[in-house]
Amino acid sequence: MHSPRFAFCLSTLVVVGILVPTSALLAQSIHLHVDLTDAPRNIYHAKLSIPAKPGANTLVFPKWIPGNHRPSGPIAALTGIHMEAAGKPLVWRRDDVDMYAFHVDVPEGASSIDVSLDAITSNDSAGAGGPAASSNLLDLNWNAVVLYPQGAASDAVEFIASVKLPPGWRFGTALAAAHPADDEVEFAPVSLTTLVDSPLIAGKHFRRIELTTATDAPAHEMDLVADNEADLEMKPEDLAAYNKLVAETGALFGARHYRQYHFLYTLSDQVGGHGLEHHESNDSAAAERTLLDPDLHLLYADLLPHEFAHSWNGKYRRPAGLATPNYQEPMIGDLLWVYEGLTDYLGRLLAERSGLMSAEQYREALAATAASLDHRSGRTWRPLEDTARSVQTLRLLGPQWSNWRRSLDYYNEGELIWIEVDSIIREQTHGQRSLDDFCRRFHGGQSGPPKVVPYTFDDLVRALNEVAAYDWATLLRDRVGATSTHAPLGGIERDGWKLVYNDQPNAFARAAEKLWKFADFAYSLGFSVAKDATLIDVMVGSPAYQSGLGPNMKLIAVNGRKWTPAVLHAAIKAAQGTTAPIDLLVENAQFFQTYSISYHEGDRNPHLERVSGHSDVLSVLLTPLTR
Ligand SMILES: [Zn+2]
C-alpha cells in the first residue's frame, strides 16, 4: 500500500486449529465468472459455483485485505445476493455478529451452491476509497466478488475464474489466461490466495510494454490503462528508468520471488490515488497526466518503485502478525514500520537510483518528510508503533488535527529510521556494508515462485546483527516504542546533511501545493490552507495555534485584505523582524473573528544542507548499484 502523502506460513496454520484440511478442499474447484460489462457504471456482476455438502454451510466474504492491513473488505458493497442448489432457491442468512458470514442449508442430493452477487465499486479502489472504474477503464480486485467456505485456508481453496470485459477493452493481470476469446477470458486454476493477489485492470486505452531484463530473470511488463490515449505516452527516459528499476532490484535483493511481474498502472483522474502490492504485480493508479506533467511525475516518482519493492518486503518477507491463513483472521500491524516504513525508504531510494527522480529532488522530498515529522505534535503522546498498531482506525480520516492525532506515520517516519539504520551499519563497518547488505540477506535467498517467510522483531534484530554488530533492539525499541519531541534525524546528520529552513520554496512541497491546491504555512505560522480558504490543519504549539485558530475555520482576510497565498506570504515577509502582529479575519461556522498572530521569522521551507567537514554519505547511498 502506498502512503496517502499526498501464501502463508506453517506456524500460523498450526496456531489456527480450525482450518479445514487442505485435501478436503482441493478436490473441487470454485468456479467464478465476473461480468465486467457494467464497469462504467461501477457495478460488477459475479456468479460462483461453490462445492458444498448437504446440511449447514457457512460462506464468508474476505474481510481482512492484504496490503490494506485492516478489515476493509467492501462488505457494504456486496449486493444482489442470490443462492440456489440444484436449480432451487436457497434461503441464506447473515450471521448475527459476523457481517461477513452467510449461513445456508444445502438440501440432500445437491453438491454445490450457485451464487450470484453484485459488487458496487463506486467506493472500492484497492483500499483508497475512490471508484474502481470509469467510462474507459476498470480495476478488479477479486476479493470484492468472492465467497468461500468458512474456516478454509486461502491456499487450499482453488478457483477457476473467468471474466467478460466491455467490448474492445484489453486487460493486464499476473494471472495466466487459459482461454482468451474476444472479450471473454478464462484463467488457469489458482488458489484463492493467488486470485486475491492477482488483480486485473482493463481499459479502452491500453498499452503493454515489455521491460528488458537479464536473460536469467523472469519477464517484467507494464500494463497501462488510461482515460485518454495520449496519457499512455511514456517518454524514452522513463522507459529507461523503469528498465533500470528492474535491474536495480535484482542487484539489491539478489533474488526474485515471482514467476513474472506485472506493473498494472492506471492513469486517471477518476480512478486513482492507490497503490496496492502483490507478489507478482502491483495495482497502482496515478493522476492521468503523470507521464506528461513534471510536477505529477515528481510526486508519483516513487509509487511504482514502492509497490515493486513490496514483492520482497511485505509479500515475501512479512511480519508474522500479517501472515494470516485466510481473510477472516485478524491482522496485527505492529511491525508496519518495517513492512511499510522500510518500503517507503526503498521506494524513494530505488526511484532515485533508477533515475525516476534526481538526487536533488530526493533531498527535497526527504527534507519535506523530515520537517513534517519533526512538527508532528502528536509524537509527544503517541509512539510510532501505536500508529502502526492502529492502522485499522487511522486510514481514510480527515486532516483536522492530524498533526496531534498523528497519521500513518509508520510509513515516512520508517524512512527516517531506516536511513539511520543504514548510516549506523556504514559507520560500524567503516563503509564496508550498508542496509543494501541487509536487504540482500533478509529479502534475497532463493529465486522462485511466490512464498511467504514471516518474521518477528527478534528475527529482524538477528538479521541486522549479522550485517553489523550493534544494539539494534534498544535503538529500534526506542525509535518505535518511545514518545519524543523531535523526529529521528540522526541518519541524515550522520550522512553529512542537516535539515534547515529558509524562504526558498521546497521543490517537492511546491509541486504538492500546486497539484493538490493548497498553501502550506506549517513551519511559519503553523497551518496549511486549502484553495477554498479552509484551514486544513493547525499545528499544536505553533503561533497560529497560540492565537486560537483551529482546523476547518475559513481564512477571509490578512491585515484587512482579501486572503490569497500571495497576500499572506507578503504579510509574513512584512512582519519579519518587526513586532507588529499578523491579523487574520476568520470565519468559524458563520461567526467572524480576527486572530492576531505574533510571528516575525519569515517564510520557512525545509531543505537539506551539507554539514561542512563531514563526508557526503547520502550521495554514496544514492549511487545506483547497476551501470
Ligand atoms: Zn506500501
XYZ file of C-alpha atoms and ligand atoms in Angstrom:
628
model
C 0.000 0.000 0.000
C 1.256 3.428 -0.815
C 1.177 6.113 1.829
C -1.557 8.694 1.282
C 1.027 11.567 1.211
C -0.250 13.170 -0.626
C 0.569 -17.670 0.764
C 1.050 -18.452 4.278
C 3.262 -19.721 6.967
C 3.246 -23.051 8.676
C 3.365 -21.527 12.136
C 0.147 -19.581 11.570
C -1.616 -22.622 10.173
C -0.774 -24.501 13.360
C -1.999 -21.685 15.607
C -5.338 -21.560 13.820
C -6.562 -25.074 14.562
C -9.986 -24.738 12.972
C -8.796 -24.754 9.371
C -10.431 -27.231 7.044
C -7.882 -29.866 5.909
C -6.279 -28.990 2.594
C -7.123 -32.290 0.912
C -10.831 -31.875 1.595
C -10.967 -28.640 -0.345
C -8.649 -29.207 -3.241
C -10.918 -31.993 -4.527
C -13.202 -29.500 -6.280
C -12.726 -26.004 -7.553
C -14.931 -22.979 -7.096
C -15.969 -21.584 -10.461
C -16.229 -17.798 -10.642
C -17.404 -15.733 -13.572
C -17.330 -11.935 -13.374
C -19.292 -9.889 -15.881
C -17.492 -6.550 -16.080
C -19.548 -5.038 -18.881
C -21.297 -2.698 -16.413
C -17.979 -1.360 -15.114
C -18.581 2.180 -16.481
C -21.477 2.492 -14.017
C -19.403 0.896 -11.260
C -21.136 -2.399 -10.670
C -19.635 -5.847 -11.290
C -21.852 -8.962 -11.616
C -20.458 -12.277 -10.404
C -21.596 -15.898 -10.451
C -19.986 -18.566 -8.304
C -20.413 -22.307 -8.135
C -19.140 -23.429 -4.738
C -18.829 -27.160 -3.973
C -20.821 -27.938 -0.801
C -22.112 -30.865 1.205
C -25.779 -31.244 2.152
C -26.613 -29.652 5.507
C -25.476 -26.466 7.192
C -22.865 -24.450 5.290
C -21.288 -21.074 6.005
C -19.746 -18.951 3.279
C -17.586 -15.943 4.050
C -16.659 -12.736 2.224
C -12.991 -11.626 2.584
C -12.713 -9.155 5.459
C -9.012 -8.538 6.205
C -7.414 -7.471 2.950
C -3.670 -7.979 2.423
C -1.855 -4.712 1.814
C -4.692 -2.790 3.439
C -3.746 -4.405 6.769
C -7.262 -3.853 8.066
C -10.857 -5.134 7.823
C -11.515 -3.233 4.606
C -13.258 -5.963 2.587
C -16.093 -3.950 0.950
C -18.954 -5.802 2.609
C -21.401 -2.902 2.286
C -20.880 -3.010 -1.491
C -21.911 -6.672 -1.684
C -25.425 -6.672 -3.103
C -27.907 -8.729 -5.116
C -27.024 -11.928 -3.278
C -28.957 -14.932 -4.543
C -28.175 -18.575 -3.732
C -29.547 -21.793 -5.136
C -28.754 -25.502 -5.240
C -29.816 -27.989 -7.902
C -31.837 -25.215 -9.523
C -33.855 -24.416 -6.382
C -33.538 -21.121 -4.444
C -31.905 -21.301 -1.023
C -32.637 -19.065 1.933
C -29.399 -17.513 3.234
C -28.987 -15.672 6.489
C -26.206 -13.312 7.518
C -24.534 -14.144 10.804
C -25.838 -12.077 13.720
C -22.358 -10.936 14.735
C -20.001 -11.519 11.808
C -21.315 -9.358 8.966
C -19.004 -11.190 6.541
C -20.506 -14.677 7.112
C -23.587 -16.164 5.417
C -25.333 -19.317 6.644
C -27.232 -21.535 4.227
C -28.677 -25.069 4.356
C -27.963 -27.247 1.331
C -30.598 -29.927 0.582
C -29.845 -33.636 0.183
C -28.718 -34.532 -3.302
C -27.142 -31.151 -4.058
C -23.360 -30.886 -4.384
C -22.826 -27.181 -4.849
C -24.188 -23.739 -4.015
C -24.712 -21.493 -7.011
C -24.366 -17.860 -6.001
C -24.972 -14.712 -7.939
C -23.925 -11.380 -6.457
C -23.048 -7.834 -7.418
C -20.193 -5.655 -6.186
C -20.840 -1.919 -6.176
C -17.449 -0.416 -6.971
C -18.090 3.307 -6.668
C -16.118 3.257 -3.435
C -13.593 0.487 -3.872
C -10.290 1.360 -5.400
C -7.781 -1.055 -3.865
C -8.394 0.400 -0.425
C -8.015 4.070 -1.327
C -11.712 4.837 -1.297
C -12.316 6.050 -4.856
C -14.269 4.299 -7.608
C -12.794 1.168 -9.200
C -13.935 2.007 -12.721
C -14.605 4.858 -15.116
C -16.133 5.110 -18.584
C -12.858 3.874 -20.019
C -11.143 1.585 -17.543
C -11.599 -0.723 -14.573
C -9.736 -2.292 -11.687
C -10.914 -5.712 -10.490
C -9.889 -6.797 -7.010
C -11.199 -10.344 -6.810
C -11.801 -10.180 -3.062
C -14.797 -7.946 -3.872
C -16.560 -10.740 -5.813
C -15.794 -13.987 -3.955
C -17.282 -16.087 -1.199
C -15.506 -19.154 0.177
C -16.176 -21.801 2.840
C -15.713 -20.533 6.392
C -12.585 -21.886 8.056
C -10.777 -22.732 4.830
C -7.185 -21.674 4.339
C -6.992 -19.494 1.244
C -4.080 -21.600 -0.028
C -6.345 -24.646 -0.002
C -9.258 -23.258 -1.997
C -8.918 -23.493 -5.773
C -10.671 -21.083 -8.108
C -11.286 -21.286 -11.832
C -12.031 -17.685 -12.693
C -13.225 -16.039 -15.871
C -14.280 -12.540 -16.870
C -16.342 -10.865 -19.536
C -14.891 -7.479 -20.479
C -16.638 -4.464 -22.020
C -16.367 -4.813 -25.810
C -12.948 -3.946 -27.164
C -11.281 -3.410 -23.783
C -7.882 -5.010 -23.233
C -6.560 -6.263 -19.897
C -3.467 -6.870 -17.805
C -3.026 -9.245 -14.863
C -0.430 -11.609 -13.435
C -2.927 -14.470 -13.849
C -2.260 -16.839 -16.738
C -5.062 -16.674 -19.291
C -6.056 -20.191 -20.262
C -8.725 -19.401 -22.846
C -8.783 -15.837 -24.090
C -11.542 -15.368 -26.655
C -12.512 -11.846 -27.674
C -13.976 -10.219 -24.579
C -14.285 -13.481 -22.567
C -11.205 -14.681 -20.731
C -10.804 -17.813 -18.625
C -7.808 -18.107 -16.348
C -5.799 -21.153 -15.323
C -6.853 -22.603 -11.931
C -5.235 -20.857 -8.949
C -5.591 -20.851 -5.183
C -7.789 -18.197 -3.588
C -4.553 -16.697 -2.247
C -3.177 -16.233 -5.753
C -6.509 -14.992 -7.099
C -6.840 -12.262 -4.476
C -3.150 -11.481 -5.019
C -3.637 -11.019 -8.785
C -5.911 -8.092 -9.640
C -6.897 -7.306 -13.202
C -7.030 -3.931 -14.878
C -8.653 -3.336 -18.241
C -9.451 -0.413 -20.444
C -10.407 1.060 -23.740
C -6.980 2.724 -23.897
C -4.363 0.091 -23.102
C -0.665 -0.296 -23.659
C 1.621 -3.235 -22.887
C 5.318 -2.520 -22.533
C 7.807 -5.347 -22.135
C 10.659 -4.312 -19.873
C 14.123 -5.546 -20.636
C 15.645 -7.863 -18.089
C 18.691 -10.067 -17.856
C 18.281 -13.366 -19.695
C 18.137 -15.320 -16.439
C 15.444 -13.084 -14.902
C 11.680 -13.602 -15.246
C 9.689 -11.387 -17.626
C 8.562 -7.943 -16.443
C 5.913 -5.937 -18.191
C 3.939 -2.755 -17.693
C 0.229 -2.877 -18.443
C -1.112 0.650 -18.658
C -4.699 1.854 -18.900
C -5.804 5.488 -19.093
C -8.876 7.605 -19.645
C -7.140 9.208 -22.634
C -4.930 7.543 -25.222
C -2.476 10.466 -25.031
C -1.800 9.810 -21.334
C -0.162 6.474 -22.184
C 2.748 8.193 -23.924
C 5.828 7.159 -21.984
C 8.973 9.180 -22.528
C 12.132 7.235 -23.502
C 13.870 8.383 -20.306
C 11.025 6.988 -18.188
C 11.118 3.683 -20.017
C 14.874 3.562 -19.437
C 14.292 4.336 -15.744
C 11.735 1.528 -15.330
C 14.112 -0.888 -17.057
C 16.800 0.272 -14.663
C 14.404 -0.166 -11.735
C 14.125 -3.859 -12.573
C 17.903 -4.148 -12.820
C 18.412 -2.234 -9.547
C 16.083 -4.542 -7.606
C 17.989 -7.552 -8.951
C 21.279 -6.030 -7.816
C 19.823 -5.021 -4.435
C 17.991 -8.192 -3.428
C 19.864 -10.834 -5.429
C 16.731 -12.951 -5.934
C 13.163 -12.611 -7.209
C 10.120 -14.259 -5.667
C 7.779 -14.297 -8.650
C 7.370 -16.162 -11.928
C 6.746 -12.992 -13.907
C 5.958 -9.460 -12.822
C 3.304 -7.003 -13.991
C 3.219 -3.300 -13.226
C -0.535 -2.649 -13.510
C -0.609 1.087 -13.930
C -3.793 3.162 -14.185
C -3.566 6.810 -15.271
C -6.830 8.512 -14.428
C -8.257 11.435 -12.508
C -11.462 9.413 -11.964
C -9.964 6.175 -10.603
C -6.831 6.799 -8.718
C -4.697 7.562 -5.755
C -3.954 3.976 -4.860
C -1.074 1.593 -4.904
C -1.539 -1.988 -3.768
C 1.250 -4.504 -3.680
C 1.130 -8.136 -4.718
C 3.706 -10.888 -5.149
C 3.658 -10.853 -8.951
C 2.143 -7.474 -9.733
C 1.269 -4.123 -8.295
C -2.018 -2.320 -8.801
C -1.124 1.360 -8.904
C -3.097 4.380 -10.030
C -1.811 7.912 -10.523
C -3.236 11.121 -11.949
C -3.926 10.940 -15.676
C -1.115 13.265 -16.772
C 1.578 11.706 -14.571
C 3.699 10.612 -17.529
C 3.426 14.075 -19.090
C 3.474 16.660 -16.275
C 6.803 17.242 -14.427
C 5.123 18.043 -11.080
C 2.937 14.933 -11.163
C 5.924 12.918 -12.313
C 7.869 14.043 -9.242
C 5.046 13.417 -6.775
C 4.409 9.909 -8.115
C 8.071 9.047 -8.832
C 8.282 6.507 -6.023
C 4.832 4.920 -6.496
C 5.853 2.005 -8.718
C 9.250 1.511 -7.006
C 7.463 1.384 -3.632
C 4.888 -1.176 -4.730
C 7.521 -3.220 -6.588
C 9.800 -3.332 -3.510
C 6.854 -4.813 -1.599
C 7.218 -8.007 -3.611
C 10.271 -8.618 -1.408
C 9.448 -6.557 1.681
C 5.872 -7.276 2.653
C 4.845 -10.124 0.394
C 7.862 -12.490 0.575
C 9.130 -11.359 3.991
C 6.071 -10.488 6.070
C 5.575 -9.647 9.741
C 4.163 -12.727 11.457
C 1.085 -10.780 12.549
C 0.200 -10.013 8.938
C 0.846 -13.543 7.620
C -2.657 -14.837 8.226
C -4.078 -18.102 6.830
C -7.185 -16.568 5.288
C -9.035 -13.261 5.050
C -11.146 -13.685 8.168
C -8.222 -13.936 10.619
C -7.431 -10.526 12.178
C -4.127 -8.920 11.216
C -1.688 -7.366 13.683
C 0.066 -4.271 12.351
C 2.729 -3.585 14.997
C 5.623 -4.187 12.540
C 4.255 -1.990 9.764
C 7.165 0.400 10.338
C 9.159 -2.394 8.669
C 6.551 -3.536 6.132
C 5.683 -0.006 5.022
C 8.474 2.069 6.573
C 11.331 0.116 5.011
C 9.378 0.047 1.738
C 8.955 3.834 1.867
C 12.731 4.081 2.297
C 13.364 1.608 -0.538
C 10.747 3.079 -2.864
C 12.228 6.568 -2.878
C 15.790 5.212 -2.918
C 15.040 2.950 -5.905
C 13.277 5.838 -7.660
C 16.457 7.900 -7.345
C 18.844 5.068 -8.201
C 16.708 4.260 -11.274
C 16.586 7.857 -12.488
C 12.882 8.495 -11.851
C 13.954 11.387 -9.629
C 17.232 13.282 -9.301
C 19.421 13.347 -6.181
C 18.356 16.966 -5.627
C 14.673 16.004 -5.865
C 15.312 13.119 -3.465
C 16.847 15.508 -0.920
C 13.970 17.976 -1.262
C 11.434 15.180 -0.772
C 13.381 13.871 2.221
C 13.567 17.367 3.725
C 9.780 17.723 3.348
C 9.274 14.364 5.092
C 11.731 15.182 7.874
C 10.192 18.607 8.547
C 6.669 17.257 8.601
C 7.550 14.554 11.136
C 9.627 16.946 13.221
C 6.471 19.083 13.573
C 4.150 16.207 14.473
C 2.982 17.415 17.859
C 1.286 14.050 18.492
C 4.653 12.358 18.801
C 4.755 13.664 22.399
C 1.878 11.358 23.346
C 1.773 8.645 20.688
C 4.713 6.321 19.942
C 5.265 5.466 16.283
C 4.427 1.816 16.913
C 0.962 2.849 18.038
C 0.291 4.403 14.627
C 1.147 1.003 13.108
C -0.926 -0.984 15.552
C -3.821 1.447 14.957
C -3.859 1.043 11.170
C -7.465 -0.151 11.468
C -8.528 3.246 12.772
C -6.149 5.679 11.073
C -6.815 5.208 7.351
C -9.092 7.497 5.350
C -9.533 10.035 8.152
C -9.825 13.770 7.618
C -6.788 16.034 8.105
C -8.228 18.010 11.042
C -5.824 17.871 13.999
C -3.867 15.145 12.202
C -0.572 16.581 13.481
C -1.858 15.996 17.018
C -3.566 12.659 16.343
C -0.673 11.508 14.111
C -1.461 9.713 10.896
C 0.018 6.667 9.158
C 3.405 7.908 10.332
C 4.923 4.417 10.242
C 5.356 4.986 6.503
C 7.500 8.094 6.346
C 8.998 8.014 9.813
C 10.020 4.473 8.877
C 12.023 6.053 6.065
C 13.941 8.215 8.556
C 14.560 5.238 10.850
C 15.908 3.072 8.019
C 18.179 5.881 6.800
C 19.512 5.978 10.357
C 19.966 2.189 10.418
C 21.854 2.382 7.096
C 24.090 5.139 8.438
C 24.915 3.138 11.574
C 25.748 -0.002 9.547
C 28.101 2.080 7.384
C 29.697 3.619 10.461
C 30.069 0.320 12.307
C 31.605 -1.424 9.285
C 33.733 1.556 8.152
C 31.769 1.816 4.924
C 32.163 -1.869 4.062
C 28.471 -2.679 4.493
C 25.128 -0.918 4.301
C 21.409 -1.587 4.507
C 21.741 -2.979 0.964
C 23.565 -5.955 2.519
C 20.729 -6.426 4.992
C 18.173 -6.388 2.145
C 20.124 -8.986 0.207
C 20.359 -11.219 3.280
C 16.812 -10.678 4.570
C 14.832 -10.446 1.307
C 17.023 -12.384 -1.131
C 17.563 -16.093 -0.711
C 16.459 -18.407 -3.461
C 14.563 -17.150 -6.502
C 11.314 -18.925 -7.232
C 7.534 -18.669 -7.226
C 5.769 -16.602 -4.527
C 6.088 -17.725 -0.959
C 5.799 -16.100 2.445
C 8.549 -16.153 5.050
C 7.203 -14.493 8.206
C 9.421 -12.712 10.705
C 9.287 -11.269 14.194
C 11.054 -8.285 15.776
C 13.716 -10.678 17.101
C 14.300 -12.116 13.597
C 14.818 -8.598 12.328
C 17.313 -7.737 15.057
C 19.183 -11.006 14.461
C 19.448 -10.315 10.722
C 20.713 -6.768 11.346
C 23.346 -8.096 13.731
C 24.551 -10.484 11.061
C 25.293 -7.452 8.899
C 26.768 -5.247 11.629
C 27.027 -5.837 15.355
C 25.083 -3.165 17.252
C 22.444 -2.876 19.948
C 19.675 -2.792 17.337
C 16.993 -3.942 19.748
C 17.494 -0.937 22.013
C 17.737 1.526 19.116
C 14.620 0.251 17.338
C 12.556 -0.123 20.514
C 13.418 3.465 21.349
C 12.573 4.713 17.859
C 9.197 2.982 17.632
C 8.145 2.476 21.239
C 9.007 5.779 22.917
C 7.421 9.210 22.667
C 9.669 12.084 21.638
C 9.701 15.776 20.852
C 11.637 15.504 17.576
C 11.806 13.211 14.553
C 14.761 10.804 14.244
C 17.069 12.910 12.071
C 20.309 11.264 13.215
C 20.699 9.264 9.994
C 20.539 12.351 7.801
C 23.104 14.070 10.021
C 25.404 11.031 10.090
C 25.168 11.079 6.290
C 26.577 14.617 6.208
C 23.399 16.676 5.838
C 21.137 18.673 8.117
C 17.569 19.911 7.989
C 17.389 23.698 7.576
C 14.599 26.189 6.851
C 14.721 29.244 4.632
C 12.428 31.364 2.476
C 13.156 29.412 -0.731
C 10.342 27.031 -1.754
C 10.892 23.297 -1.332
C 10.579 21.790 -4.831
C 8.650 18.729 -3.678
C 6.289 20.689 -1.412
C 5.722 23.296 -4.121
C 4.638 20.573 -6.587
C 2.263 19.152 -3.973
C 0.771 22.576 -3.203
C 0.219 23.297 -6.874
C -1.399 19.972 -7.720
C -3.430 19.428 -4.594
C -4.460 23.063 -4.445
C -3.423 24.189 -1.006
C -0.883 26.550 0.540
C 1.422 25.396 3.293
C 2.460 27.697 6.131
C 3.101 24.812 8.533
C 6.630 25.789 9.550
C 5.984 29.517 9.811
C 2.505 30.433 11.104
C 1.629 26.771 11.702
C -1.193 25.857 9.347
C -2.000 24.688 5.852
C -4.942 26.167 3.981
C -6.973 24.784 1.075
C -7.750 26.709 -2.089
C -11.269 27.339 -0.768
C -9.695 29.078 2.273
C -10.448 26.272 4.740
C -7.707 25.696 7.299
C -6.728 22.060 6.735
C -4.776 21.585 9.937
C -3.319 23.815 12.643
C -0.089 22.663 14.244
C -0.400 22.337 18.010
C 2.026 24.733 19.704
C 2.521 26.915 16.609
C 1.939 30.704 16.512
C -1.425 30.085 14.771
C -2.411 27.623 17.486
C -1.386 30.057 20.227
C -3.637 32.679 18.654
C -6.669 30.376 18.870
C -7.017 29.186 15.261
C -8.238 25.672 14.526
C -8.854 23.425 11.521
C -11.978 23.952 9.384
C -12.076 27.670 10.108
C -12.068 29.774 6.929
C -9.439 32.374 6.231
C -11.136 35.534 4.914
C -8.588 38.365 5.083
C -4.979 39.124 6.017
C -4.332 42.525 7.642
C -7.618 43.744 6.185
C -7.084 42.489 2.626
C -8.864 39.514 0.978
C -6.819 36.389 1.507
C -4.683 34.805 -1.191
C -1.468 32.787 -0.710
C 0.495 35.712 -2.163
C -1.110 38.228 0.245
C -0.279 36.029 3.225
C 3.311 35.438 2.076
C 3.711 39.197 1.693
C 2.314 39.804 5.193
C 4.727 37.253 6.670
C 7.607 38.978 4.918
C 6.490 42.429 6.074
C 6.237 41.235 9.688
C 9.733 39.764 9.634
C 11.966 41.445 12.172
C 9.146 43.723 13.423
C 6.861 43.483 16.433
C 3.608 44.016 14.504
C 1.177 41.064 14.601
C -0.367 39.472 11.512
C -4.142 39.885 11.769
C -6.256 37.158 10.204
C -10.015 37.602 9.768
C -11.520 34.148 10.034
C -14.993 32.674 9.666
C -15.841 29.868 12.055
C -19.217 28.358 11.112
C -20.949 31.683 10.300
C -19.205 33.706 13.032
C -16.332 36.057 12.231
C -13.357 36.895 14.404
C -9.922 38.439 13.965
C -6.943 36.488 15.306
C -3.644 38.265 15.901
C -0.591 36.114 15.317
C 2.722 37.168 16.726
C 5.218 35.771 14.230
C 8.325 37.513 12.860
C 10.633 34.881 11.371
C 9.565 34.997 7.735
C 8.689 32.109 5.400
C 10.241 28.815 6.439
C 10.612 25.999 3.935
C 12.607 22.827 4.635
C 15.756 21.813 2.772
C 18.787 19.640 3.387
C 22.109 21.431 3.681
C 25.592 19.905 3.720
C 27.361 19.765 7.067
C 30.830 21.129 6.395
C 33.727 18.870 7.296
C 31.507 15.795 7.173
C 31.686 13.348 4.279
C 28.658 13.093 1.989
C 27.462 9.566 2.787
C 23.975 10.319 1.460
C 25.394 10.607 -2.056
C 27.035 7.207 -1.615
C 23.673 5.778 -0.532
C 22.025 7.280 -3.633
C 24.560 5.788 -6.056
C 22.962 3.163 -8.344
C 24.146 -0.424 -7.938
C 24.000 -1.022 -11.699
C 25.607 0.949 -14.512
Zn 3.267 0.131 0.815
